[in-house]
PDB file of C-alpha atoms and ligand atoms in Angstrom:
ATOM      1  CA  UNK A   5       2.468 -23.712 -20.482  1.00  0.00           C
ATOM      2  CA  UNK A   6       5.477 -22.849 -18.349  1.00  0.00           C
ATOM      3  CA  UNK A   7       5.320 -24.093 -14.769  1.00  0.00           C
ATOM      4  CA  UNK A   8       6.496 -21.486 -12.280  1.00  0.00           C
ATOM      5  CA  UNK A   9       7.088 -22.065  -8.565  1.00  0.00           C
ATOM      6  CA  UNK A  10       8.059 -19.118  -6.421  1.00  0.00           C
ATOM      7  CA  UNK A  11       9.483 -20.230  -3.085  1.00  0.00           C
ATOM      8  CA  UNK A  12       9.788 -17.854  -0.130  1.00  0.00           C
ATOM      9  CA  UNK A  13       8.854 -17.438   3.513  1.00  0.00           C
ATOM     10  CA  UNK A  14       5.246 -16.719   4.477  1.00  0.00           C
ATOM     11  CA  UNK A  15       5.670 -12.997   4.045  1.00  0.00           C
ATOM     12  CA  UNK A  16       5.717 -10.297   1.411  1.00  0.00           C
ATOM     13  CA  UNK A  17       9.392  -9.399   1.813  1.00  0.00           C
ATOM     14  CA  UNK A  18      11.566  -9.982  -1.207  1.00  0.00           C
ATOM     15  CA  UNK A  19       8.993 -12.086  -3.051  1.00  0.00           C
ATOM     16  CA  UNK A  20       6.104  -9.659  -3.257  1.00  0.00           C
ATOM     17  CA  UNK A  21       7.221  -7.764  -6.350  1.00  0.00           C
ATOM     18  CA  UNK A  22       7.427 -11.075  -8.224  1.00  0.00           C
ATOM     19  CA  UNK A  23       4.003 -12.120  -6.939  1.00  0.00           C
ATOM     20  CA  UNK A  24       2.547  -8.814  -8.141  1.00  0.00           C
ATOM     21  CA  UNK A  25       4.138  -9.324 -11.557  1.00  0.00           C
ATOM     22  CA  UNK A  26       2.468 -12.740 -11.868  1.00  0.00           C
ATOM     23  CA  UNK A  27      -0.868 -11.150 -10.933  1.00  0.00           C
ATOM     24  CA  UNK A  28      -0.420  -8.251 -13.321  1.00  0.00           C
ATOM     25  CA  UNK A  29       0.382 -10.644 -16.144  1.00  0.00           C
ATOM     26  CA  UNK A  30      -2.427 -13.031 -15.188  1.00  0.00           C
ATOM     27  CA  UNK A  31       0.038 -15.917 -15.256  1.00  0.00           C
ATOM     28  CA  UNK A  32      -0.470 -18.936 -12.994  1.00  0.00           C
ATOM     29  CA  UNK A  33       2.236 -19.895 -10.530  1.00  0.00           C
ATOM     30  CA  UNK A  34       2.668 -21.775  -7.303  1.00  0.00           C
ATOM     31  CA  UNK A  35       3.165 -19.425  -4.382  1.00  0.00           C
ATOM     32  CA  UNK A  36       5.079 -21.826  -2.129  1.00  0.00           C
ATOM     33  CA  UNK A  37       5.537 -20.488   1.403  1.00  0.00           C
ATOM     34  CA  UNK A  38       8.109 -22.114   3.674  1.00  0.00           C
ATOM     35  CA  UNK A  39       7.527 -22.143   7.416  1.00  0.00           C
ATOM     36  CA  UNK A  40      10.346 -20.803   9.585  1.00  0.00           C
ATOM     37  CA  UNK A  41      10.758 -24.170  11.307  1.00  0.00           C
ATOM     38  CA  UNK A  42      11.276 -25.965   7.964  1.00  0.00           C
ATOM     39  CA  UNK A  43      13.885 -23.526   6.682  1.00  0.00           C
ATOM     40  CA  UNK A  44      16.893 -25.101   8.419  1.00  0.00           C
ATOM     41  CA  UNK A  45      16.757 -28.280   6.370  1.00  0.00           C
ATOM     42  CA  UNK A  46      15.999 -26.477   3.101  1.00  0.00           C
ATOM     43  CA  UNK A  47      18.672 -23.802   3.249  1.00  0.00           C
ATOM     44  CA  UNK A  48      21.448 -26.045   1.894  1.00  0.00           C
ATOM     45  CA  UNK A  49      19.275 -26.908  -1.124  1.00  0.00           C
ATOM     46  CA  UNK A  50      19.083 -23.265  -2.204  1.00  0.00           C
ATOM     47  CA  UNK A  51      21.603 -22.155  -4.847  1.00  0.00           C
ATOM     48  CA  UNK A  52      22.832 -19.295  -2.647  1.00  0.00           C
ATOM     49  CA  UNK A  53      21.461 -20.375   0.718  1.00  0.00           C
ATOM     50  CA  UNK A  54      18.600 -17.888   0.657  1.00  0.00           C
ATOM     51  CA  UNK A  55      15.123 -17.233  -0.697  1.00  0.00           C
ATOM     52  CA  UNK A  56      13.280 -16.260  -2.805  1.00  0.00           C
ATOM     53  CA  UNK A  57      13.938 -18.704  -5.586  1.00  0.00           C
ATOM     54  CA  UNK A  58      11.975 -19.229  -8.779  1.00  0.00           C
ATOM     55  CA  UNK A  59      11.733 -22.694 -10.312  1.00  0.00           C
ATOM     56  CA  UNK A  60      10.955 -22.703 -14.002  1.00  0.00           C
ATOM     57  CA  UNK A  61       9.501 -25.959 -15.368  1.00  0.00           C
ATOM     58  CA  UNK A  62      11.389 -27.856 -12.639  1.00  0.00           C
ATOM     59  CA  UNK A  63      14.494 -27.463 -14.873  1.00  0.00           C
ATOM     60  CA  UNK A  64      15.962 -24.143 -13.904  1.00  0.00           C
ATOM     61  CA  UNK A  65      16.204 -22.466 -10.530  1.00  0.00           C
ATOM     62  CA  UNK A  66      16.798 -18.744 -10.281  1.00  0.00           C
ATOM     63  CA  UNK A  67      17.850 -17.082  -7.046  1.00  0.00           C
ATOM     64  CA  UNK A  68      18.292 -13.380  -6.185  1.00  0.00           C
ATOM     65  CA  UNK A  69      15.015 -11.503  -5.974  1.00  0.00           C
ATOM     66  CA  UNK A  70      16.014  -8.787  -8.407  1.00  0.00           C
ATOM     67  CA  UNK A  71      17.110 -11.250 -11.096  1.00  0.00           C
ATOM     68  CA  UNK A  72      13.809 -13.088 -10.638  1.00  0.00           C
ATOM     69  CA  UNK A  73      11.842  -9.835 -10.842  1.00  0.00           C
ATOM     70  CA  UNK A  74      13.670  -8.724 -13.970  1.00  0.00           C
ATOM     71  CA  UNK A  75      13.217 -12.104 -15.642  1.00  0.00           C
ATOM     72  CA  UNK A  76       9.486 -12.044 -14.943  1.00  0.00           C
ATOM     73  CA  UNK A  77       9.156  -8.391 -15.915  1.00  0.00           C
ATOM     74  CA  UNK A  78      10.914  -8.963 -19.213  1.00  0.00           C
ATOM     75  CA  UNK A  79       9.000 -12.156 -19.942  1.00  0.00           C
ATOM     76  CA  UNK A  80       5.626 -10.532 -19.172  1.00  0.00           C
ATOM     77  CA  UNK A  81       6.314  -7.136 -20.765  1.00  0.00           C
ATOM     78  CA  UNK A  82       6.924  -4.962 -17.699  1.00  0.00           C
ATOM     79  CA  UNK A  83      10.601  -4.184 -18.199  1.00  0.00           C
ATOM     80  CA  UNK A  84      10.530  -1.302 -20.683  1.00  0.00           C
ATOM     81  CA  UNK A  85      10.295  -1.308 -24.441  1.00  0.00           C
ATOM     82  CA  UNK A  86      13.958  -1.029 -25.411  1.00  0.00           C
ATOM     83  CA  UNK A  87      17.457  -1.429 -23.973  1.00  0.00           C
ATOM     84  CA  UNK A  88      17.535   2.102 -22.600  1.00  0.00           C
ATOM     85  CA  UNK A  89      14.221   1.651 -20.824  1.00  0.00           C
ATOM     86  CA  UNK A  90      15.419  -1.692 -19.454  1.00  0.00           C
ATOM     87  CA  UNK A  91      18.463   0.054 -18.011  1.00  0.00           C
ATOM     88  CA  UNK A  92      16.209   2.763 -16.551  1.00  0.00           C
ATOM     89  CA  UNK A  93      13.974   0.118 -15.007  1.00  0.00           C
ATOM     90  CA  UNK A  94      17.028  -1.479 -13.379  1.00  0.00           C
ATOM     91  CA  UNK A  95      18.270   1.955 -12.322  1.00  0.00           C
ATOM     92  CA  UNK A  96      15.065   2.742 -10.418  1.00  0.00           C
ATOM     93  CA  UNK A  97      15.065  -0.765  -8.953  1.00  0.00           C
ATOM     94  CA  UNK A  98      18.591  -0.239  -7.626  1.00  0.00           C
ATOM     95  CA  UNK A  99      17.629   3.178  -6.229  1.00  0.00           C
ATOM     96  CA  UNK A 100      14.704   1.591  -4.402  1.00  0.00           C
ATOM     97  CA  UNK A 101      16.915  -1.145  -2.941  1.00  0.00           C
ATOM     98  CA  UNK A 102      19.457   1.492  -1.848  1.00  0.00           C
ATOM     99  CA  UNK A 103      16.734   3.330   0.055  1.00  0.00           C
ATOM    100  CA  UNK A 104      15.944   0.111   1.943  1.00  0.00           C
ATOM    101  CA  UNK A 105      19.523  -1.030   2.677  1.00  0.00           C
ATOM    102  CA  UNK A 106      19.911   0.965   5.926  1.00  0.00           C
ATOM    103  CA  UNK A 107      16.724  -0.703   7.174  1.00  0.00           C
ATOM    104  CA  UNK A 108      18.050  -4.179   6.508  1.00  0.00           C
ATOM    105  CA  UNK A 109      21.310  -3.255   8.284  1.00  0.00           C
ATOM    106  CA  UNK A 110      19.365  -1.850  11.220  1.00  0.00           C
ATOM    107  CA  UNK A 111      17.387  -5.070  11.460  1.00  0.00           C
ATOM    108  CA  UNK A 112      20.579  -7.038  12.168  1.00  0.00           C
ATOM    109  CA  UNK A 113      21.724  -4.774  15.026  1.00  0.00           C
ATOM    110  CA  UNK A 114      21.279  -6.187  18.526  1.00  0.00           C
ATOM    111  CA  UNK A 115      22.070  -3.159  20.747  1.00  0.00           C
ATOM    112  CA  UNK A 116      18.844  -1.202  21.247  1.00  0.00           C
ATOM    113  CA  UNK A 117      20.635   2.161  21.611  1.00  0.00           C
ATOM    114  CA  UNK A 118      22.524   1.760  18.339  1.00  0.00           C
ATOM    115  CA  UNK A 119      19.328   0.601  16.653  1.00  0.00           C
ATOM    116  CA  UNK A 120      17.410   3.662  17.910  1.00  0.00           C
ATOM    117  CA  UNK A 121      20.139   5.964  16.641  1.00  0.00           C
ATOM    118  CA  UNK A 122      20.122   4.283  13.215  1.00  0.00           C
ATOM    119  CA  UNK A 123      16.334   4.471  13.087  1.00  0.00           C
ATOM    120  CA  UNK A 124      16.314   8.176  13.915  1.00  0.00           C
ATOM    121  CA  UNK A 125      18.934   8.926  11.260  1.00  0.00           C
ATOM    122  CA  UNK A 126      17.050   6.854   8.700  1.00  0.00           C
ATOM    123  CA  UNK A 127      13.683   8.413   9.438  1.00  0.00           C
ATOM    124  CA  UNK A 128      14.833  12.000   9.717  1.00  0.00           C
ATOM    125  CA  UNK A 129      17.713  12.216   7.244  1.00  0.00           C
ATOM    126  CA  UNK A 130      18.315   9.269   4.934  1.00  0.00           C
ATOM    127  CA  UNK A 131      14.798   8.340   3.868  1.00  0.00           C
ATOM    128  CA  UNK A 132      13.572  11.920   3.260  1.00  0.00           C
ATOM    129  CA  UNK A 133      16.646  12.472   1.072  1.00  0.00           C
ATOM    130  CA  UNK A 134      16.051   9.230  -0.849  1.00  0.00           C
ATOM    131  CA  UNK A 135      12.351   9.954  -1.310  1.00  0.00           C
ATOM    132  CA  UNK A 136      13.116  13.465  -2.525  1.00  0.00           C
ATOM    133  CA  UNK A 137      15.463  12.065  -5.166  1.00  0.00           C
ATOM    134  CA  UNK A 138      12.960   9.409  -6.240  1.00  0.00           C
ATOM    135  CA  UNK A 139      10.244  12.058  -6.514  1.00  0.00           C
ATOM    136  CA  UNK A 140      12.547  14.066  -8.805  1.00  0.00           C
ATOM    137  CA  UNK A 141      13.297  11.017 -10.931  1.00  0.00           C
ATOM    138  CA  UNK A 142       9.578  10.361 -11.282  1.00  0.00           C
ATOM    139  CA  UNK A 143       8.841  13.977 -12.189  1.00  0.00           C
ATOM    140  CA  UNK A 144      11.573  13.837 -14.839  1.00  0.00           C
ATOM    141  CA  UNK A 145       9.353  11.466 -16.840  1.00  0.00           C
ATOM    142  CA  UNK A 146       6.743  13.833 -18.299  1.00  0.00           C
ATOM    143  CA  UNK A 147       5.947  15.543 -15.015  1.00  0.00           C
ATOM    144  CA  UNK A 148       5.521  12.384 -12.940  1.00  0.00           C
ATOM    145  CA  UNK A 149       1.799  11.791 -13.417  1.00  0.00           C
ATOM    146  CA  UNK A 150       2.286   8.490 -15.189  1.00  0.00           C
ATOM    147  CA  UNK A 151       5.010   5.987 -14.461  1.00  0.00           C
ATOM    148  CA  UNK A 152       8.742   6.032 -13.803  1.00  0.00           C
ATOM    149  CA  UNK A 153       9.716   4.950 -17.292  1.00  0.00           C
ATOM    150  CA  UNK A 154       7.898   5.354 -20.575  1.00  0.00           C
ATOM    151  CA  UNK A 155       4.118   5.323 -20.712  1.00  0.00           C
ATOM    152  CA  UNK A 156       3.148   2.092 -18.994  1.00  0.00           C
ATOM    153  CA  UNK A 157       3.637   0.362 -15.689  1.00  0.00           C
ATOM    154  CA  UNK A 158       6.927  -1.462 -15.220  1.00  0.00           C
ATOM    155  CA  UNK A 159       8.516  -3.428 -12.415  1.00  0.00           C
ATOM    156  CA  UNK A 160      10.151  -0.148 -11.312  1.00  0.00           C
ATOM    157  CA  UNK A 161       6.725   1.219 -10.342  1.00  0.00           C
ATOM    158  CA  UNK A 162       5.832  -2.017  -8.584  1.00  0.00           C
ATOM    159  CA  UNK A 163       9.030  -1.794  -6.531  1.00  0.00           C
ATOM    160  CA  UNK A 164       7.955   1.601  -5.187  1.00  0.00           C
ATOM    161  CA  UNK A 165       5.033  -0.103  -3.491  1.00  0.00           C
ATOM    162  CA  UNK A 166       7.664  -2.009  -1.521  1.00  0.00           C
ATOM    163  CA  UNK A 167       8.855   1.211   0.120  1.00  0.00           C
ATOM    164  CA  UNK A 168       5.340   2.065   1.242  1.00  0.00           C
ATOM    165  CA  UNK A 169       4.945  -1.477   2.613  1.00  0.00           C
ATOM    166  CA  UNK A 170       8.389  -1.975   4.201  1.00  0.00           C
ATOM    167  CA  UNK A 171       8.554   1.220   6.248  1.00  0.00           C
ATOM    168  CA  UNK A 172       5.641   0.472   8.605  1.00  0.00           C
ATOM    169  CA  UNK A 173       7.023  -3.058   9.140  1.00  0.00           C
ATOM    170  CA  UNK A 174      10.126  -1.461  10.672  1.00  0.00           C
ATOM    171  CA  UNK A 175       8.165   1.221  12.534  1.00  0.00           C
ATOM    172  CA  UNK A 176       9.432   4.041  10.335  1.00  0.00           C
ATOM    173  CA  UNK A 177       7.146   7.049  10.011  1.00  0.00           C
ATOM    174  CA  UNK A 178       7.513   9.194   6.938  1.00  0.00           C
ATOM    175  CA  UNK A 179       5.115  11.863   5.773  1.00  0.00           C
ATOM    176  CA  UNK A 180       4.478  10.700   2.225  1.00  0.00           C
ATOM    177  CA  UNK A 181       2.424  13.854   1.562  1.00  0.00           C
ATOM    178  CA  UNK A 182       5.767  15.586   1.077  1.00  0.00           C
ATOM    179  CA  UNK A 183       6.295  13.422  -2.007  1.00  0.00           C
ATOM    180  CA  UNK A 184       2.941  13.846  -3.759  1.00  0.00           C
ATOM    181  CA  UNK A 185       3.892  12.328  -7.115  1.00  0.00           C
ATOM    182  CA  UNK A 186       5.390   9.266  -5.467  1.00  0.00           C
ATOM    183  CA  UNK A 187       2.354   8.890  -3.235  1.00  0.00           C
ATOM    184  CA  UNK A 188       0.035   9.211  -6.234  1.00  0.00           C
ATOM    185  CA  UNK A 189       2.092   6.606  -8.100  1.00  0.00           C
ATOM    186  CA  UNK A 190       1.784   4.199  -5.185  1.00  0.00           C
ATOM    187  CA  UNK A 191      -1.992   4.783  -5.216  1.00  0.00           C
ATOM    188  CA  UNK A 192      -2.116   4.262  -8.993  1.00  0.00           C
ATOM    189  CA  UNK A 193      -0.230   0.985  -8.750  1.00  0.00           C
ATOM    190  CA  UNK A 194      -2.088  -0.395  -5.731  1.00  0.00           C
ATOM    191  CA  UNK A 195      -5.480   0.441  -7.221  1.00  0.00           C
ATOM    192  CA  UNK A 196      -4.682  -1.150 -10.580  1.00  0.00           C
ATOM    193  CA  UNK A 197      -7.522  -3.730 -10.659  1.00  0.00           C
ATOM    194  CA  UNK A 198      -5.393  -6.913 -10.803  1.00  0.00           C
ATOM    195  CA  UNK A 199      -2.996  -5.644  -8.152  1.00  0.00           C
ATOM    196  CA  UNK A 200      -5.829  -4.393  -5.935  1.00  0.00           C
ATOM    197  CA  UNK A 201      -7.532  -7.793  -6.202  1.00  0.00           C
ATOM    198  CA  UNK A 202      -4.297  -9.522  -5.125  1.00  0.00           C
ATOM    199  CA  UNK A 203      -3.772  -7.127  -2.209  1.00  0.00           C
ATOM    200  CA  UNK A 204      -7.324  -7.831  -1.058  1.00  0.00           C
ATOM    201  CA  UNK A 205      -6.953 -11.625  -1.148  1.00  0.00           C
ATOM    202  CA  UNK A 206      -3.282 -12.247  -0.359  1.00  0.00           C
ATOM    203  CA  UNK A 207      -2.451 -13.997   2.906  1.00  0.00           C
ATOM    204  CA  UNK A 208      -1.992 -11.750   5.934  1.00  0.00           C
ATOM    205  CA  UNK A 209       1.650 -11.596   6.944  1.00  0.00           C
ATOM    206  CA  UNK A 210       3.841  -9.740   9.433  1.00  0.00           C
ATOM    207  CA  UNK A 211       6.491  -8.659   6.923  1.00  0.00           C
TER     208      UNK A 211
HETATM  209  N1  GSH B 327      20.158 -10.645  -2.247  1.00  0.00           N
HETATM  210  C1  GSH B 327      19.197 -11.672  -1.935  1.00  0.00           C
HETATM  211  C2  GSH B 327      18.920 -11.628  -0.459  1.00  0.00           C
HETATM  212  C3  GSH B 327      17.998 -12.742  -0.058  1.00  0.00           C
HETATM  213  C4  GSH B 327      17.713 -12.750   1.430  1.00  0.00           C
HETATM  214  O1  GSH B 327      18.270 -11.977   2.216  1.00  0.00           O
HETATM  215  N2  GSH B 327      16.804 -13.660   1.804  1.00  0.00           N
HETATM  216  C5  GSH B 327      16.439 -13.808   3.171  1.00  0.00           C
HETATM  217  C6  GSH B 327      14.953 -13.572   3.352  1.00  0.00           C
HETATM  218  S1  GSH B 327      14.502 -11.945   2.881  1.00  0.00           S
HETATM  219  C7  GSH B 327      16.738 -15.248   3.593  1.00  0.00           C
HETATM  220  O2  GSH B 327      16.668 -16.171   2.808  1.00  0.00           O
HETATM  221  N3  GSH B 327      17.022 -15.404   4.889  1.00  0.00           N
HETATM  222  C8  GSH B 327      17.267 -16.673   5.497  1.00  0.00           C
HETATM  223  C9  GSH B 327      18.714 -17.023   5.580  1.00  0.00           C
HETATM  224  O3  GSH B 327      19.582 -16.246   5.105  1.00  0.00           O
HETATM  225  O4  GSH B 327      19.013 -18.090   6.137  1.00  0.00           O
HETATM  226  C10 GSH B 327      17.914 -11.452  -2.749  1.00  0.00           C
HETATM  227  O5  GSH B 327      17.598 -10.307  -3.081  1.00  0.00           O
HETATM  228  O6  GSH B 327      17.248 -12.436  -3.060  1.00  0.00           O
END
């Protein structure tokens, strides 16, 4: 049996998609959560100075959340059924990360006025545009009542849940009713029994 250790802060953040993939696959792993005060001395041990990382059998260490997610998705069968679907899975994943980039930038801004301006633009212009495009991409797969790619859940669908979870963390209000297929997909994914069980028992966290 492969030994997996996922190391991240005590939050959902960039590790949650990987955690959900472990749950979906029913594969055991260690969910190692580093306290903020311990991070300073660990940072230099990380391959790229950041988390998450995934240790595989204590031999290999992967960094970069999206590489970790794709590795797990492919290993567990949630990355599409052929090369084209794999590319489509990565495509949706990149789209999702692009929708969140302005948020991450905003987070680093110190001046409150600039931050408020960025937030307003994000909430009123950028995010609605991104969500509209994602809704269209979803609909382009057989009307959008299933999943983003093919006929079964992939990591691309799991990543959508991230949008629904990240926005409230940053105080962004978006009317998801305007994107009914996306909203229904989020509901479908979060009520999938293994995922729902994880959401119900996972540790409470601020982000
Ligand atoms: N591109 C990287 C970004 C990783 C990243 O930004 N990690 C943050 C937490 S979400 C981190 O380790 N922050 C602490 C630091 O940079 O010292 C990924 O997707 O894994």
